[in-house]
Protein backbone atom coordinates (compact mmCIF):
# COMPACT_ATOMS: atom_id res chain seq x y z
CA UNK A 1 0.00 0.00 0.00
CA UNK A 2 1.56 3.29 -1.09
CA UNK A 3 -0.93 5.59 0.60
CA UNK A 4 -0.60 7.65 3.75
CA UNK A 5 -0.23 5.49 6.84
CA UNK A 6 -0.72 6.35 10.49
CA UNK A 7 0.25 4.55 13.65
CA UNK A 8 -1.31 3.64 15.96
CA UNK A 9 -4.86 3.42 14.67
CA UNK A 10 -6.29 3.59 18.18
CA UNK A 11 -4.91 4.90 21.45
CA UNK A 12 -6.48 4.92 24.89
CA UNK A 13 -4.68 6.87 27.57
CA UNK A 14 -5.28 8.34 30.96
CA UNK A 15 -5.56 12.05 31.51
CA UNK A 16 -2.16 13.62 32.08
CA UNK A 17 -0.21 11.10 30.04
CA UNK A 18 1.78 11.96 26.94
CA UNK A 19 0.99 10.36 23.59
CA UNK A 20 2.78 10.37 20.25
CA UNK A 21 1.35 9.58 16.84
CA UNK A 22 3.23 8.85 13.66
CA UNK A 23 2.36 9.63 10.05
CA UNK A 24 4.13 8.28 6.98
CA UNK A 25 3.17 10.30 3.91
CA UNK A 26 3.15 9.16 0.31
CA UNK A 27 6.83 8.89 -0.50
CA UNK A 28 7.33 11.71 -2.98
CA UNK A 29 4.97 14.16 -1.26
CA UNK A 30 6.74 17.15 0.22
CA UNK A 31 3.78 18.59 2.11
CA UNK A 32 2.33 16.99 5.22
CA UNK A 33 -0.69 18.14 7.19
CA UNK A 34 -2.24 17.29 10.53
CA UNK A 35 -5.95 17.64 11.28
CA UNK A 36 -8.18 16.88 14.21
CA UNK A 37 -11.74 15.64 13.86
CA UNK A 38 -14.33 15.35 16.60
CA UNK A 39 -17.58 13.46 16.32
CA UNK A 40 -20.04 14.99 13.87
CA UNK A 41 -17.62 17.64 12.68
CA UNK A 42 -15.36 17.95 9.69
CA UNK A 43 -11.60 17.80 10.08
CA UNK A 44 -9.96 20.92 11.52
CA UNK A 45 -6.54 22.03 10.37
CA UNK A 46 -3.78 21.86 12.98
CA UNK A 47 -0.47 22.36 11.20
CA UNK A 48 1.47 21.61 8.04
CA UNK A 49 5.02 21.00 6.88
CA UNK A 50 6.82 21.77 3.67
CA UNK A 51 9.58 19.16 3.74
CA UNK A 52 11.02 19.44 7.27
CA UNK A 53 9.86 23.02 7.88
CA UNK A 54 6.72 23.59 9.92
CA UNK A 55 5.15 26.51 8.08
CA UNK A 56 1.91 27.14 9.88
CA UNK A 57 0.16 26.23 13.10
CA UNK A 58 -3.49 26.68 13.94
CA UNK A 59 -4.62 28.34 17.15
CA UNK A 60 -6.07 24.92 17.97
CA UNK A 61 -2.52 23.68 18.47
CA UNK A 62 -1.94 24.58 22.10
CA UNK A 63 1.45 24.52 23.81
CA UNK A 64 0.83 20.91 24.78
CA UNK A 65 0.93 19.89 21.13
CA UNK A 66 4.12 19.59 19.15
CA UNK A 67 4.74 18.24 15.68
CA UNK A 68 7.96 17.36 13.94
CA UNK A 69 9.01 16.13 10.56
CA UNK A 70 12.70 15.29 10.72
CA UNK A 71 14.37 14.90 7.34
CA UNK A 72 11.13 15.75 5.61
CA UNK A 73 9.83 12.20 5.67
CA UNK A 74 7.56 10.87 8.42
CA UNK A 75 6.02 13.16 10.99
CA UNK A 76 5.12 12.81 14.64
CA UNK A 77 2.46 14.61 16.62
CA UNK A 78 2.92 14.61 20.38
CA UNK A 79 0.36 15.65 22.94
CA UNK A 80 1.67 16.28 26.42
CA UNK A 81 -0.44 16.12 29.58
CA UNK A 82 -3.48 14.89 27.70
CA UNK A 83 -6.91 16.17 28.62
CA UNK A 84 -10.30 14.62 28.00
CA UNK A 85 -10.98 17.33 25.43
CA UNK A 86 -8.12 15.96 23.34
CA UNK A 87 -10.20 12.88 22.54
CA UNK A 88 -10.64 12.94 18.77
CA UNK A 89 -9.51 11.43 15.50
CA UNK A 90 -6.14 12.78 14.42
CA UNK A 91 -5.72 12.75 10.66
CA UNK A 92 -2.63 13.14 8.57
CA UNK A 93 -2.59 14.09 4.90
CA UNK A 94 0.09 14.68 2.32
CA UNK A 95 0.33 16.40 -1.02
CA UNK A 96 2.89 16.74 -3.75
CA UNK A 97 2.94 20.49 -3.52
CA UNK A 98 0.93 23.50 -2.54
CA UNK A 99 -1.41 23.18 -5.49
CA UNK A 100 -1.98 19.48 -5.25
CA UNK A 101 -4.77 17.45 -3.74
CA UNK A 102 -4.33 16.28 -0.17
CA UNK A 103 -4.48 12.53 0.42
CA UNK A 104 -5.49 11.40 3.88
CA UNK A 105 -4.42 8.55 6.07
CA UNK A 106 -6.83 6.37 8.08
CA UNK A 107 -6.39 8.45 11.22
CA UNK A 108 -5.50 7.74 14.84
CA UNK A 109 -8.43 7.68 17.21
CA UNK A 110 -7.47 8.95 20.67
CA UNK A 111 -9.54 8.41 23.77
CA UNK A 112 -8.46 10.15 26.95
CA UNK A 113 -10.01 8.72 30.09
CA UNK B 1 -10.93 31.10 2.58
CA UNK B 2 -14.30 30.97 0.86
CA UNK B 3 -16.95 29.63 3.22
CA UNK B 4 -19.07 26.78 1.90
CA UNK B 5 -22.66 25.84 2.64
CA UNK B 6 -24.05 22.36 2.05
CA UNK B 7 -27.19 20.52 3.13
CA UNK B 8 -26.64 18.73 6.40
CA UNK B 9 -28.15 15.47 5.19
CA UNK B 10 -29.76 13.75 2.22
CA UNK B 11 -31.49 10.43 1.65
CA UNK B 12 -31.61 8.54 -1.63
CA UNK B 13 -32.74 5.15 -2.84
CA UNK B 14 -30.29 2.75 -4.37
CA UNK B 15 -29.83 3.17 -8.09
CA UNK B 16 -30.80 6.81 -8.16
CA UNK B 17 -28.63 9.73 -9.17
CA UNK B 18 -27.72 11.99 -6.26
CA UNK B 19 -26.84 15.65 -6.62
CA UNK B 20 -25.30 17.52 -3.71
CA UNK B 21 -25.01 21.27 -4.12
CA UNK B 22 -22.49 23.45 -2.36
CA UNK B 23 -22.66 27.24 -2.17
CA UNK B 24 -19.46 29.27 -2.10
CA UNK B 25 -20.40 32.87 -2.80
CA UNK B 26 -16.99 34.30 -1.91
CA UNK B 27 -14.90 32.02 -4.09
CA UNK B 28 -11.69 33.67 -5.26
CA UNK B 29 -10.34 33.69 -8.79
CA UNK B 30 -7.60 31.16 -8.07
CA UNK B 31 -9.74 28.83 -5.95
CA UNK B 32 -10.51 25.27 -6.97
CA UNK B 33 -13.50 23.27 -5.78
CA UNK B 34 -12.75 19.88 -4.28
CA UNK B 35 -15.03 17.18 -2.94
CA UNK B 36 -14.10 14.52 -0.43
CA UNK B 37 -15.96 11.45 0.80
CA UNK B 38 -15.58 10.14 4.33
CA UNK B 39 -16.74 6.86 5.81
CA UNK B 40 -16.98 6.40 9.59
CA UNK B 41 -13.61 5.91 11.28
CA UNK B 42 -11.70 6.56 8.05
CA UNK B 43 -9.86 9.53 6.63
CA UNK B 44 -11.48 11.62 3.89
CA UNK B 45 -11.02 10.31 0.38
CA UNK B 46 -10.58 12.62 -2.61
CA UNK B 47 -13.43 12.31 -5.11
CA UNK B 48 -13.13 15.08 -7.67
CA UNK B 49 -11.78 18.57 -8.23
CA UNK B 50 -12.65 21.26 -10.71
CA UNK B 51 -12.29 24.91 -11.56
CA UNK B 52 -15.11 25.61 -14.00
CA UNK B 53 -17.74 23.98 -16.23
CA UNK B 54 -17.85 20.20 -15.87
CA UNK B 55 -15.43 17.57 -14.69
CA UNK B 56 -16.10 13.86 -14.81
CA UNK B 57 -14.18 10.88 -13.54
CA UNK B 58 -14.99 7.25 -12.92
CA UNK B 59 -16.68 8.05 -9.63
CA UNK B 60 -18.57 11.30 -10.04
CA UNK B 61 -19.23 14.45 -12.02
CA UNK B 62 -18.77 18.00 -10.85
CA UNK B 63 -20.82 20.79 -12.35
CA UNK B 64 -19.70 24.39 -11.88
CA UNK B 65 -21.73 27.29 -13.33
CA UNK B 66 -20.09 30.24 -14.98
CA UNK B 67 -20.21 32.46 -11.87
CA UNK B 68 -18.59 29.66 -9.79
CA UNK B 69 -20.61 30.63 -6.73
CA UNK B 70 -21.90 27.10 -6.38
CA UNK B 71 -21.06 23.59 -7.48
CA UNK B 72 -22.92 20.31 -7.70
CA UNK B 73 -21.46 16.90 -7.06
CA UNK B 74 -23.34 14.25 -9.01
CA UNK B 75 -23.12 10.59 -8.04
CA UNK B 76 -24.66 8.31 -10.67
CA UNK B 77 -26.70 5.32 -9.57
CA UNK B 78 -25.73 5.28 -5.90
CA UNK B 79 -25.38 2.06 -3.96
CA UNK B 80 -25.48 1.34 -0.24
CA UNK B 81 -21.70 1.67 -0.13
CA UNK B 82 -22.01 5.35 -1.10
CA UNK B 83 -23.49 6.10 2.32
CA UNK B 84 -20.96 8.55 3.71
CA UNK B 85 -20.32 12.20 4.51
CA UNK B 86 -19.43 14.36 1.54
CA UNK B 87 -17.40 17.54 2.00
CA UNK B 88 -17.12 20.47 -0.39
CA UNK B 89 -13.94 22.50 -0.07
CA UNK B 90 -12.85 25.66 -1.79
CA UNK B 91 -9.25 26.79 -1.97
CA UNK B 92 -6.23 27.08 -4.16
CA UNK B 93 -5.70 23.42 -4.94
CA UNK B 94 -3.88 21.87 -1.99
CA UNK B 95 -4.12 25.15 -0.07
CA UNK B 96 -2.76 24.47 3.35
CA UNK B 97 -5.59 25.76 5.49
CA UNK B 98 -8.27 23.55 4.09
CA UNK B 99 -11.57 23.99 5.92
CA UNK B 100 -14.00 21.12 5.77
CA UNK B 101 -17.21 22.34 7.38
CA UNK B 102 -19.73 19.77 8.58
CA UNK B 103 -20.37 18.17 5.20
CA UNK B 104 -23.48 16.42 3.83
CA UNK B 105 -24.41 13.08 5.31
CA UNK B 106 -25.78 10.94 2.49
CA UNK B 107 -27.87 7.94 3.47
CA UNK B 108 -28.60 5.46 0.69
CA UNK B 109 -31.71 3.43 1.31
CA UNK B 110 -32.26 -0.06 -0.13
XYZ file of C-alpha atoms in Angstrom:
223
model
C 0.000 0.000 0.000
C 1.556 3.288 -1.086
C -0.927 5.592 0.604
C -0.597 7.649 3.752
C -0.232 5.486 6.841
C -0.717 6.354 10.489
C 0.248 4.554 13.646
C -1.311 3.638 15.960
C -4.863 3.425 14.665
C -6.288 3.590 18.182
C -4.908 4.903 21.453
C -6.476 4.920 24.891
C -4.681 6.872 27.568
C -5.279 8.343 30.963
C -5.559 12.047 31.506
C -2.163 13.618 32.085
C -0.207 11.102 30.042
C 1.782 11.956 26.938
C 0.994 10.359 23.589
C 2.781 10.365 20.250
C 1.353 9.576 16.841
C 3.232 8.852 13.657
C 2.362 9.625 10.053
C 4.126 8.280 6.976
C 3.165 10.299 3.910
C 3.153 9.160 0.306
C 6.834 8.892 -0.495
C 7.332 11.713 -2.984
C 4.972 14.156 -1.261
C 6.737 17.154 0.218
C 3.777 18.593 2.106
C 2.327 16.988 5.217
C -0.692 18.136 7.193
C -2.239 17.291 10.531
C -5.945 17.643 11.277
C -8.180 16.877 14.214
C -11.741 15.641 13.863
C -14.334 15.346 16.600
C -17.584 13.458 16.323
C -20.037 14.994 13.874
C -17.619 17.645 12.683
C -15.365 17.954 9.690
C -11.602 17.800 10.080
C -9.961 20.919 11.524
C -6.541 22.030 10.369
C -3.780 21.859 12.980
C -0.469 22.358 11.197
C 1.468 21.609 8.041
C 5.020 21.004 6.882
C 6.819 21.772 3.673
C 9.578 19.165 3.739
C 11.020 19.443 7.275
C 9.863 23.021 7.883
C 6.719 23.589 9.917
C 5.152 26.512 8.080
C 1.909 27.136 9.880
C 0.163 26.230 13.098
C -3.490 26.681 13.944
C -4.616 28.340 17.151
C -6.071 24.916 17.967
C -2.517 23.679 18.467
C -1.936 24.579 22.101
C 1.447 24.524 23.807
C 0.825 20.911 24.781
C 0.929 19.894 21.134
C 4.125 19.587 19.151
C 4.737 18.242 15.679
C 7.962 17.363 13.944
C 9.007 16.126 10.559
C 12.696 15.291 10.717
C 14.366 14.905 7.340
C 11.133 15.755 5.608
C 9.831 12.203 5.667
C 7.564 10.871 8.418
C 6.019 13.157 10.986
C 5.120 12.809 14.643
C 2.460 14.613 16.621
C 2.924 14.614 20.384
C 0.364 15.652 22.938
C 1.668 16.281 26.420
C -0.436 16.119 29.580
C -3.475 14.891 27.698
C -6.912 16.175 28.622
C -10.298 14.620 27.999
C -10.976 17.329 25.430
C -8.121 15.960 23.339
C -10.202 12.879 22.539
C -10.644 12.945 18.774
C -9.514 11.429 15.500
C -6.135 12.779 14.416
C -5.724 12.746 10.662
C -2.629 13.136 8.568
C -2.592 14.091 4.903
C 0.088 14.676 2.321
C 0.328 16.399 -1.024
C 2.894 16.738 -3.754
C 2.940 20.492 -3.517
C 0.925 23.504 -2.543
C -1.414 23.184 -5.488
C -1.978 19.479 -5.254
C -4.771 17.446 -3.737
C -4.333 16.283 -0.169
C -4.481 12.531 0.422
C -5.489 11.402 3.877
C -4.424 8.547 6.074
C -6.826 6.373 8.084
C -6.386 8.448 11.224
C -5.500 7.735 14.841
C -8.426 7.677 17.214
C -7.467 8.955 20.666
C -9.543 8.406 23.773
C -8.460 10.151 26.945
C -10.009 8.716 30.089
C -10.934 31.104 2.584
C -14.302 30.969 0.864
C -16.951 29.626 3.222
C -19.066 26.785 1.902
C -22.662 25.838 2.641
C -24.045 22.362 2.054
C -27.193 20.525 3.129
C -26.636 18.730 6.400
C -28.148 15.467 5.187
C -29.760 13.750 2.215
C -31.490 10.433 1.647
C -31.605 8.542 -1.625
C -32.735 5.154 -2.838
C -30.290 2.748 -4.366
C -29.825 3.170 -8.095
C -30.801 6.814 -8.158
C -28.625 9.732 -9.170
C -27.716 11.988 -6.265
C -26.845 15.654 -6.624
C -25.298 17.523 -3.705
C -25.012 21.268 -4.121
C -22.491 23.450 -2.365
C -22.663 27.244 -2.175
C -19.457 29.269 -2.100
C -20.400 32.872 -2.799
C -16.988 34.300 -1.906
C -14.898 32.025 -4.089
C -11.686 33.668 -5.261
C -10.340 33.692 -8.787
C -7.597 31.156 -8.074
C -9.737 28.828 -5.953
C -10.506 25.273 -6.970
C -13.503 23.269 -5.781
C -12.749 19.882 -4.279
C -15.030 17.180 -2.941
C -14.096 14.521 -0.434
C -15.958 11.453 0.803
C -15.579 10.137 4.326
C -16.743 6.858 5.808
C -16.982 6.404 9.587
C -13.615 5.905 11.275
C -11.697 6.561 8.053
C -9.855 9.531 6.631
C -11.481 11.620 3.885
C -11.023 10.313 0.379
C -10.582 12.615 -2.605
C -13.430 12.312 -5.113
C -13.126 15.076 -7.666
C -11.778 18.571 -8.229
C -12.651 21.263 -10.711
C -12.289 24.913 -11.555
C -15.110 25.605 -13.997
C -17.743 23.980 -16.229
C -17.849 20.202 -15.867
C -15.426 17.571 -14.687
C -16.105 13.860 -14.808
C -14.178 10.879 -13.544
C -14.986 7.246 -12.917
C -16.676 8.045 -9.628
C -18.569 11.303 -10.044
C -19.232 14.447 -12.019
C -18.769 17.998 -10.853
C -20.818 20.792 -12.351
C -19.702 24.386 -11.878
C -21.726 27.286 -13.326
C -20.085 30.244 -14.975
C -20.209 32.460 -11.869
C -18.593 29.656 -9.792
C -20.612 30.631 -6.732
C -21.900 27.103 -6.380
C -21.056 23.593 -7.482
C -22.918 20.309 -7.695
C -21.465 16.897 -7.063
C -23.341 14.247 -9.014
C -23.125 10.590 -8.039
C -24.664 8.311 -10.674
C -26.698 5.320 -9.572
C -25.732 5.279 -5.897
C -25.380 2.061 -3.956
C -25.483 1.341 -0.235
C -21.703 1.672 -0.127
C -22.007 5.346 -1.097
C -23.487 6.103 2.319
C -20.965 8.555 3.715
C -20.321 12.204 4.512
C -19.428 14.363 1.537
C -17.401 17.541 1.999
C -17.123 20.469 -0.387
C -13.941 22.502 -0.073
C -12.852 25.662 -1.787
C -9.255 26.792 -1.967
C -6.232 27.083 -4.160
C -5.696 23.424 -4.936
C -3.882 21.869 -1.991
C -4.118 25.148 -0.069
C -2.755 24.474 3.347
C -5.593 25.763 5.488
C -8.271 23.545 4.090
C -11.566 23.992 5.924
C -14.002 21.122 5.774
C -17.211 22.340 7.381
C -19.730 19.773 8.583
C -20.374 18.165 5.195
C -23.477 16.419 3.832
C -24.409 13.083 5.306
C -25.777 10.938 2.492
C -27.866 7.944 3.474
C -28.596 5.460 0.687
C -31.708 3.428 1.311
C -32.257 -0.058 -0.133
